[in-house]
Amino acid sequence: MNANVLKIARLPDMLTERLFADFAVLDSDEQGSGLGEGAAHIRALVANGESKVTRELLARLPALKIIVVFGVGYDGVDVAAARERGIAVTHTPDVLTDDVADFAMALLLGIARGTAPADRFVRQGRWADGPIAFTRKVSGARLGIIGLGRIGRAIARRAEGFGMSIAYSGRTRQAVEYAWYADVRQLAAQVDFLVVAVGGGAQTLHLVDAQVLAALGPQGYLINVGRGSVVDEAALAQALVTRQLAGAALDVFEDEPRPHPGLLGLDNVLLTPHMASATWATRRAMADLTLANLSAFFDGQPLPTPIPG
Ligand code: DGY
């Protein structure tokens, strides 16, 4: 039987095994290398949140009807090209919201309280030489959230528990009690911690630029759990080197898996490898939803979680 599902991303073993057990799958890369004549039979494509699904790849798959994304973000998918062809796109919202919000707080607390350098301090036997430097208080501080969607709101709820005041920016004011700023620069000027919880794509490209970082200022911290493309990473490295910004904690990067080299030698950054949703429970739930979308497509049933719009 010809394979009719194309897998172009690295996926957790638990999902890959079920994909190969239940569907006729071909493994390839984002260019669809080695597809040959098999391309004509592909009806479904499985990608992840970081995959680039280009117009060129879609053009090579004439029978494609659905792109199933293992992840909530789908900014790498050329949605316009897919829509022109009537190709459906699904993703995995909701099931990862708690984990990403938890991780945003872990990054925020980690960079403010210096947990990574403190761990090194103890391991390297420096404790005996004297006390560690004081760190930054989080409870009661001012939090700004770029993007008050599902994840942004979950971060805000957690921050309320820390007695933080909360403000946000986004296209429109929402029915919440938090202060709203239409302009990200104005938001940055009003807060101590600025968390990026917005998705990627052309509309948010370098939304956090040198001016926003300058507005956040030498006492301010940036946390990014959205997409690397939202932050001008070169400008961020520059602001951190010159201490025009107190610190940054980043889970996502412009060119993953390669953070800007200027960030790597700094002690006022906390870097993690795009792992905010990577708990066993959530990755299982994301795998279930990915398979549910794929099964629904082949069974002719309504798709559980199509992208909005
Ligand atoms: C997502 O779900 O979009 C996460 O960033 C993992 O890709």
mmCIF file of C-alpha atoms and ligand atoms in Angstrom:
data_model
loop_
_atom_site.group_PDB
_atom_site.id
_atom_site.type_symbol
_atom_site.label_atom_id
_atom_site.label_comp_id
_atom_site.label_asym_id
_atom_site.label_seq_id
_atom_site.Cartn_x
_atom_site.Cartn_y
_atom_site.Cartn_z
ATOM 1 C CA MET A 1 0.000 0.000 0.000
ATOM 2 C CA ASN A 2 1.291 3.448 -0.872
ATOM 3 C CA ALA A 3 2.016 5.718 2.071
ATOM 4 C CA ASN A 4 -0.567 8.494 2.285
ATOM 5 C CA VAL A 5 0.789 10.275 5.385
ATOM 6 C CA LEU A 6 4.009 12.267 5.249
ATOM 7 C CA LYS A 7 5.875 12.947 8.498
ATOM 8 C CA ILE A 8 8.321 15.824 8.150
ATOM 9 C CA ALA A 9 9.226 16.568 11.769
ATOM 10 C CA ARG A 10 11.009 14.946 14.661
ATOM 11 C CA LEU A 11 8.216 13.765 16.965
ATOM 12 C CA PRO A 12 8.234 11.982 20.336
ATOM 13 C CA ASP A 13 8.668 8.200 20.057
ATOM 14 C CA MET A 14 5.240 7.639 21.656
ATOM 15 C CA LEU A 15 3.620 9.488 18.736
ATOM 16 C CA THR A 16 5.896 8.168 15.988
ATOM 17 C CA GLU A 17 5.214 4.560 17.030
ATOM 18 C CA ARG A 18 1.443 5.057 16.981
ATOM 19 C CA LEU A 19 1.621 6.888 13.666
ATOM 20 C CA PHE A 20 3.503 4.037 12.020
ATOM 21 C CA ALA A 21 1.240 1.433 13.668
ATOM 22 C CA ASP A 22 -2.053 3.017 12.606
ATOM 23 C CA PHE A 23 -1.309 4.797 9.307
ATOM 24 C CA ALA A 24 0.715 4.310 6.131
ATOM 25 C CA VAL A 25 3.505 6.785 6.861
ATOM 26 C CA LEU A 26 6.541 8.013 4.965
ATOM 27 C CA ASP A 27 9.302 9.733 6.947
ATOM 28 C CA SER A 28 10.997 12.694 5.309
ATOM 29 C CA ASP A 29 12.314 16.195 6.006
ATOM 30 C CA GLU A 30 10.857 19.667 5.452
ATOM 31 C CA GLN A 31 11.929 19.607 1.823
ATOM 32 C CA GLY A 32 10.187 16.292 1.250
ATOM 33 C CA SER A 33 13.546 14.769 0.203
ATOM 34 C CA GLY A 34 13.408 11.344 -1.355
ATOM 35 C CA LEU A 35 9.658 11.461 -1.917
ATOM 36 C CA GLY A 36 9.836 10.647 -5.613
ATOM 37 C CA GLU A 37 6.650 9.251 -7.094
ATOM 38 C CA GLY A 38 5.284 8.650 -3.584
ATOM 39 C CA ALA A 39 4.493 12.370 -3.398
ATOM 40 C CA ALA A 40 1.403 11.851 -5.529
ATOM 41 C CA HIS A 41 -0.211 9.618 -2.873
ATOM 42 C CA ILE A 42 0.303 11.858 0.161
ATOM 43 C CA ARG A 43 -3.020 13.102 1.585
ATOM 44 C CA ALA A 44 -1.952 14.130 5.090
ATOM 45 C CA LEU A 45 1.176 15.803 6.390
ATOM 46 C CA VAL A 46 2.314 15.662 10.023
ATOM 47 C CA ALA A 47 4.506 18.514 11.265
ATOM 48 C CA ASN A 48 5.445 20.061 14.588
ATOM 49 C CA GLY A 49 5.240 23.578 16.007
ATOM 50 C CA GLU A 50 8.625 24.538 14.576
ATOM 51 C CA SER A 51 8.203 22.952 11.128
ATOM 52 C CA LYS A 52 8.409 25.043 7.984
ATOM 53 C CA VAL A 53 5.633 23.918 5.649
ATOM 54 C CA THR A 54 6.337 26.019 2.599
ATOM 55 C CA ARG A 55 4.368 26.751 -0.541
ATOM 56 C CA GLU A 56 7.092 24.842 -2.427
ATOM 57 C CA LEU A 57 6.532 21.706 -0.357
ATOM 58 C CA LEU A 58 2.755 21.964 -0.790
ATOM 59 C CA ALA A 59 3.219 22.274 -4.559
ATOM 60 C CA ARG A 60 4.997 18.917 -4.539
ATOM 61 C CA LEU A 61 2.014 17.217 -2.859
ATOM 62 C CA PRO A 62 -0.916 17.433 -5.314
ATOM 63 C CA ALA A 63 -3.258 15.157 -3.293
ATOM 64 C CA LEU A 64 -2.613 16.817 0.077
ATOM 65 C CA LYS A 65 -5.786 17.597 2.044
ATOM 66 C CA ILE A 66 -4.631 18.192 5.636
ATOM 67 C CA ILE A 67 -1.639 19.464 7.629
ATOM 68 C CA VAL A 68 -1.670 18.145 11.193
ATOM 69 C CA VAL A 69 0.586 20.130 13.530
ATOM 70 C CA PHE A 70 1.869 18.607 16.767
ATOM 71 C CA GLY A 71 1.960 21.915 18.685
ATOM 72 C CA VAL A 72 -0.168 24.988 19.232
ATOM 73 C CA GLY A 73 1.975 27.302 17.065
ATOM 74 C CA TYR A 74 1.663 26.960 13.310
ATOM 75 C CA ASP A 75 3.513 30.071 12.164
ATOM 76 C CA GLY A 76 5.846 27.895 10.071
ATOM 77 C CA VAL A 77 2.916 26.729 7.933
ATOM 78 C CA ASP A 78 2.119 28.789 4.853
ATOM 79 C CA VAL A 79 -1.556 28.972 5.801
ATOM 80 C CA ALA A 80 -2.420 31.215 2.833
ATOM 81 C CA ALA A 81 -1.001 28.645 0.408
ATOM 82 C CA ALA A 82 -2.873 25.864 2.219
ATOM 83 C CA ARG A 83 -6.171 27.790 2.131
ATOM 84 C CA GLU A 84 -5.825 28.469 -1.606
ATOM 85 C CA ARG A 85 -5.788 24.716 -2.106
ATOM 86 C CA GLY A 86 -8.515 23.980 0.470
ATOM 87 C CA ILE A 87 -6.011 22.117 2.647
ATOM 88 C CA ALA A 88 -7.135 21.954 6.301
ATOM 89 C CA VAL A 89 -4.680 22.742 9.121
ATOM 90 C CA THR A 90 -5.031 21.447 12.688
ATOM 91 C CA HIS A 91 -2.989 22.082 15.843
ATOM 92 C CA THR A 92 -3.003 21.149 19.550
ATOM 93 C CA PRO A 93 -4.318 24.092 21.597
ATOM 94 C CA ASP A 94 -5.449 24.051 25.263
ATOM 95 C CA VAL A 95 -3.748 20.824 26.342
ATOM 96 C CA LEU A 96 -0.388 22.593 26.719
ATOM 97 C CA THR A 97 -1.572 25.889 28.219
ATOM 98 C CA ASP A 98 -0.861 24.988 31.857
ATOM 99 C CA ASP A 99 2.614 23.655 31.163
ATOM 100 C CA VAL A 100 3.685 26.681 29.135
ATOM 101 C CA ALA A 101 2.322 29.048 31.798
ATOM 102 C CA ASP A 102 4.043 27.041 34.550
ATOM 103 C CA PHE A 103 7.292 27.231 32.622
ATOM 104 C CA ALA A 104 6.972 30.980 32.063
ATOM 105 C CA MET A 105 6.798 31.380 35.851
ATOM 106 C CA ALA A 106 9.745 28.993 36.278
ATOM 107 C CA LEU A 107 11.805 31.128 33.876
ATOM 108 C CA LEU A 108 10.681 34.364 35.522
ATOM 109 C CA LEU A 109 11.531 33.099 39.007
ATOM 110 C CA GLY A 110 14.705 31.458 37.748
ATOM 111 C CA ILE A 111 16.176 34.587 36.186
ATOM 112 C CA ALA A 112 15.041 36.913 38.985
ATOM 113 C CA ARG A 113 16.206 34.715 41.866
ATOM 114 C CA GLY A 114 19.274 33.338 40.091
ATOM 115 C CA THR A 115 18.552 29.637 40.566
ATOM 116 C CA ALA A 116 20.925 28.431 37.801
ATOM 117 C CA PRO A 117 23.938 30.469 39.011
ATOM 118 C CA ALA A 118 23.080 29.515 42.611
ATOM 119 C CA ASP A 119 23.221 25.836 41.653
ATOM 120 C CA ARG A 120 26.655 26.376 40.068
ATOM 121 C CA PHE A 121 27.765 28.335 43.132
ATOM 122 C CA VAL A 122 27.032 25.376 45.402
ATOM 123 C CA ARG A 123 28.420 22.699 43.057
ATOM 124 C CA GLN A 124 31.645 24.633 42.490
ATOM 125 C CA GLY A 125 32.286 24.806 46.238
ATOM 126 C CA ARG A 126 32.070 28.596 46.370
ATOM 127 C CA TRP A 127 29.563 28.663 49.238
ATOM 128 C CA ALA A 128 32.324 28.312 51.818
ATOM 129 C CA ASP A 129 33.948 31.514 50.489
ATOM 130 C CA GLY A 130 30.993 33.689 51.410
ATOM 131 C CA PRO A 131 27.320 34.313 50.755
ATOM 132 C CA ILE A 132 25.882 34.528 47.246
ATOM 133 C CA ALA A 133 24.877 37.934 45.845
ATOM 134 C CA PHE A 134 21.349 39.134 46.595
ATOM 135 C CA THR A 135 18.718 38.671 43.901
ATOM 136 C CA ARG A 136 15.531 40.361 42.670
ATOM 137 C CA LYS A 137 12.196 40.090 44.521
ATOM 138 C CA VAL A 138 9.304 38.770 42.416
ATOM 139 C CA SER A 139 6.263 38.936 44.719
ATOM 140 C CA GLY A 140 4.478 42.234 44.277
ATOM 141 C CA ALA A 141 6.423 43.193 41.136
ATOM 142 C CA ARG A 142 4.840 44.545 37.949
ATOM 143 C CA LEU A 143 4.233 42.027 35.164
ATOM 144 C CA GLY A 144 3.578 42.828 31.515
ATOM 145 C CA ILE A 145 2.263 40.158 29.152
ATOM 146 C CA ILE A 146 2.506 40.483 25.388
ATOM 147 C CA GLY A 147 -0.477 38.516 24.093
ATOM 148 C CA LEU A 148 -3.325 37.794 26.512
ATOM 149 C CA GLY A 149 -4.503 34.617 24.786
ATOM 150 C CA ARG A 150 -4.990 31.251 26.461
ATOM 151 C CA ILE A 151 -1.378 31.043 27.619
ATOM 152 C CA GLY A 152 -1.103 34.731 28.540
ATOM 153 C CA ARG A 153 -4.186 34.481 30.741
ATOM 154 C CA ALA A 154 -2.862 31.355 32.438
ATOM 155 C CA ILE A 155 0.381 33.213 33.199
ATOM 156 C CA ALA A 156 -1.618 36.142 34.590
ATOM 157 C CA ARG A 157 -3.590 33.822 36.905
ATOM 158 C CA ARG A 158 -0.358 32.380 38.261
ATOM 159 C CA ALA A 159 1.169 35.836 38.691
ATOM 160 C CA GLU A 160 -1.873 36.929 40.697
ATOM 161 C CA GLY A 161 -0.804 34.302 43.232
ATOM 162 C CA PHE A 162 2.500 36.167 43.555
ATOM 163 C CA GLY A 163 0.687 39.431 44.227
ATOM 164 C CA MET A 164 1.983 40.895 40.968
ATOM 165 C CA SER A 165 0.200 43.747 39.228
ATOM 166 C CA ILE A 166 -0.666 42.734 35.683
ATOM 167 C CA ALA A 167 -0.775 44.649 32.425
ATOM 168 C CA TYR A 168 -0.904 43.397 28.869
ATOM 169 C CA SER A 169 -0.711 44.418 25.259
ATOM 170 C CA GLY A 170 -2.593 43.020 22.343
ATOM 171 C CA ARG A 171 -4.650 44.125 19.382
ATOM 172 C CA THR A 172 -7.753 44.784 21.467
ATOM 173 C CA ARG A 173 -8.699 45.528 25.053
ATOM 174 C CA GLN A 174 -10.213 42.472 26.714
ATOM 175 C CA ALA A 175 -12.909 42.108 29.372
ATOM 176 C CA VAL A 176 -10.385 41.737 32.205
ATOM 177 C CA GLU A 177 -9.275 44.008 35.022
ATOM 178 C CA TYR A 178 -5.644 44.122 33.916
ATOM 179 C CA ALA A 179 -4.287 47.357 32.430
ATOM 180 C CA TRP A 180 -4.169 47.324 28.607
ATOM 181 C CA TYR A 181 -1.600 49.069 26.426
ATOM 182 C CA ALA A 182 -2.068 49.090 22.680
ATOM 183 C CA ASP A 183 1.638 49.787 22.292
ATOM 184 C CA VAL A 184 4.249 47.252 23.456
ATOM 185 C CA ARG A 185 6.774 50.017 24.151
ATOM 186 C CA GLN A 186 4.364 51.724 26.551
ATOM 187 C CA LEU A 187 3.694 48.400 28.255
ATOM 188 C CA ALA A 188 7.438 47.748 28.633
ATOM 189 C CA ALA A 189 7.958 51.145 30.257
ATOM 190 C CA GLN A 190 5.413 50.293 32.979
ATOM 191 C CA VAL A 191 6.618 46.855 34.098
ATOM 192 C CA ASP A 192 9.498 45.006 35.790
ATOM 193 C CA PHE A 193 9.010 41.687 33.967
ATOM 194 C CA LEU A 194 7.856 41.494 30.357
ATOM 195 C CA VAL A 195 6.650 38.071 29.204
ATOM 196 C CA VAL A 196 6.205 37.241 25.517
ATOM 197 C CA ALA A 197 3.239 34.874 25.173
ATOM 198 C CA VAL A 198 2.302 35.679 21.607
ATOM 199 C CA GLY A 199 2.688 33.503 18.522
ATOM 200 C CA GLY A 200 5.087 34.021 15.634
ATOM 201 C CA GLY A 201 4.532 35.166 12.069
ATOM 202 C CA ALA A 202 4.796 38.384 10.091
ATOM 203 C CA GLN A 203 2.522 40.357 12.432
ATOM 204 C CA THR A 204 4.705 39.839 15.499
ATOM 205 C CA LEU A 205 8.142 39.770 13.870
ATOM 206 C CA HIS A 206 10.590 41.714 16.096
ATOM 207 C CA LEU A 207 7.736 43.220 18.085
ATOM 208 C CA VAL A 208 10.275 43.347 20.912
ATOM 209 C CA ASP A 209 13.009 45.490 19.378
ATOM 210 C CA ALA A 210 15.761 47.757 20.714
ATOM 211 C CA GLN A 211 13.232 50.475 21.617
ATOM 212 C CA VAL A 212 11.035 48.095 23.609
ATOM 213 C CA LEU A 213 14.091 46.761 25.439
ATOM 214 C CA ALA A 214 15.221 50.312 26.196
ATOM 215 C CA ALA A 215 11.755 51.055 27.594
ATOM 216 C CA LEU A 216 11.952 47.952 29.816
ATOM 217 C CA GLY A 217 15.236 49.375 31.059
ATOM 218 C CA PRO A 218 18.214 48.382 33.210
ATOM 219 C CA GLN A 219 16.002 47.018 36.005
ATOM 220 C CA GLY A 220 13.761 45.079 33.617
ATOM 221 C CA TYR A 221 13.652 41.401 32.658
ATOM 222 C CA LEU A 222 12.409 39.796 29.440
ATOM 223 C CA ILE A 223 10.919 36.291 29.382
ATOM 224 C CA ASN A 224 9.998 34.568 26.096
ATOM 225 C CA VAL A 225 7.805 31.458 25.869
ATOM 226 C CA GLY A 226 6.082 32.541 22.628
ATOM 227 C CA ARG A 227 8.207 32.439 19.516
ATOM 228 C CA GLY A 228 11.816 33.441 18.979
ATOM 229 C CA SER A 229 10.912 35.577 15.974
ATOM 230 C CA VAL A 230 9.011 38.014 18.230
ATOM 231 C CA VAL A 231 12.281 39.250 19.775
ATOM 232 C CA ASP A 232 15.139 40.917 17.914
ATOM 233 C CA GLU A 233 17.757 38.605 19.407
ATOM 234 C CA ALA A 234 20.767 40.666 18.280
ATOM 235 C CA ALA A 235 19.287 43.761 19.940
ATOM 236 C CA LEU A 236 18.564 41.690 23.045
ATOM 237 C CA ALA A 237 22.152 40.403 23.241
ATOM 238 C CA GLN A 238 23.394 43.978 22.881
ATOM 239 C CA ALA A 239 21.079 45.259 25.651
ATOM 240 C CA LEU A 240 22.204 42.461 27.971
ATOM 241 C CA VAL A 241 25.926 42.944 27.289
ATOM 242 C CA THR A 242 25.670 46.663 28.009
ATOM 243 C CA ARG A 243 23.413 46.020 31.043
ATOM 244 C CA GLN A 244 20.717 48.221 29.555
ATOM 245 C CA LEU A 245 18.491 45.289 30.518
ATOM 246 C CA ALA A 246 18.780 43.394 33.822
ATOM 247 C CA GLY A 247 18.229 39.936 32.387
ATOM 248 C CA ALA A 248 16.393 37.619 30.018
ATOM 249 C CA ALA A 249 15.041 34.085 30.229
ATOM 250 C CA LEU A 250 14.346 32.478 26.876
ATOM 251 C CA ASP A 251 12.791 29.167 25.868
ATOM 252 C CA VAL A 252 12.461 30.063 22.183
ATOM 253 C CA PHE A 253 14.962 31.524 19.711
ATOM 254 C CA GLU A 254 15.043 33.084 16.284
ATOM 255 C CA ASP A 255 17.157 30.311 14.752
ATOM 256 C CA GLU A 256 16.581 27.164 16.785
ATOM 257 C CA PRO A 257 18.582 25.260 17.877
ATOM 258 C CA ARG A 258 21.171 28.037 17.649
ATOM 259 C CA PRO A 259 20.723 30.903 20.132
ATOM 260 C CA HIS A 260 22.460 34.142 19.180
ATOM 261 C CA PRO A 261 26.153 33.559 20.093
ATOM 262 C CA GLY A 262 26.189 36.855 21.991
ATOM 263 C CA LEU A 263 23.811 35.328 24.566
ATOM 264 C CA LEU A 264 25.849 32.255 25.382
ATOM 265 C CA GLY A 265 28.589 33.814 27.499
ATOM 266 C CA LEU A 266 26.345 36.073 29.587
ATOM 267 C CA ASP A 267 25.506 35.472 33.236
ATOM 268 C CA ASN A 268 22.302 37.532 33.133
ATOM 269 C CA VAL A 269 20.453 35.110 30.847
ATOM 270 C CA LEU A 270 18.671 31.816 31.410
ATOM 271 C CA LEU A 271 18.393 29.673 28.271
ATOM 272 C CA THR A 272 16.241 26.559 27.819
ATOM 273 C CA PRO A 273 15.753 24.406 24.680
ATOM 274 C CA HIS A 274 12.114 25.121 23.664
ATOM 275 C CA MET A 275 10.737 22.810 26.343
ATOM 276 C CA ALA A 276 7.859 24.726 27.936
ATOM 277 C CA SER A 277 5.258 22.112 26.972
ATOM 278 C CA ALA A 278 7.608 19.141 27.333
ATOM 279 C CA THR A 279 6.133 17.169 30.219
ATOM 280 C CA TRP A 280 5.107 13.551 29.775
ATOM 281 C CA ALA A 281 1.452 14.300 30.500
ATOM 282 C CA THR A 282 1.185 17.171 28.056
ATOM 283 C CA ARG A 283 3.183 15.588 25.261
ATOM 284 C CA ARG A 284 0.901 12.528 25.588
ATOM 285 C CA ALA A 285 -2.170 14.760 25.354
ATOM 286 C CA MET A 286 -0.685 16.545 22.330
ATOM 287 C CA ALA A 287 0.042 13.180 20.695
ATOM 288 C CA ASP A 288 -3.547 12.021 21.347
ATOM 289 C CA LEU A 289 -4.917 15.195 19.783
ATOM 290 C CA THR A 290 -2.615 14.907 16.772
ATOM 291 C CA LEU A 291 -3.796 11.343 16.151
ATOM 292 C CA ALA A 292 -7.428 12.322 16.760
ATOM 293 C CA ASN A 293 -7.191 14.972 14.039
ATOM 294 C CA LEU A 294 -5.573 12.542 11.628
ATOM 295 C CA SER A 295 -8.126 9.796 12.323
ATOM 296 C CA ALA A 296 -11.029 12.218 11.991
ATOM 297 C CA PHE A 297 -9.729 13.274 8.575
ATOM 298 C CA PHE A 298 -9.424 9.720 7.258
ATOM 299 C CA ASP A 299 -12.825 8.784 8.771
ATOM 300 C CA GLY A 300 -14.499 11.823 7.213
ATOM 301 C CA GLN A 301 -15.422 13.189 10.646
ATOM 302 C CA PRO A 302 -15.258 16.845 11.827
ATOM 303 C CA LEU A 303 -11.713 17.804 12.791
ATOM 304 C CA PRO A 304 -11.326 18.187 16.596
ATOM 305 C CA THR A 305 -8.993 21.202 16.568
ATOM 306 C CA PRO A 306 -8.693 23.057 13.265
ATOM 307 C CA ILE A 307 -6.766 26.344 13.395
ATOM 308 C CA PRO A 308 -9.035 29.381 13.801
ATOM 309 C CA GLY A 309 -10.360 31.418 10.902
HETATM 310 C C1 DGY B 1 3.995 24.793 20.387
HETATM 311 O O1 DGY B 1 3.165 23.967 20.708
HETATM 312 O O2 DGY B 1 3.825 25.615 19.489
HETATM 313 C C2 DGY B 1 5.275 24.774 21.145
HETATM 314 O O3 DGY B 1 6.023 25.928 20.968
HETATM 315 C C3 DGY B 1 6.086 23.564 20.752
HETATM 316 O O4 DGY B 1 6.373 23.670 19.396
#
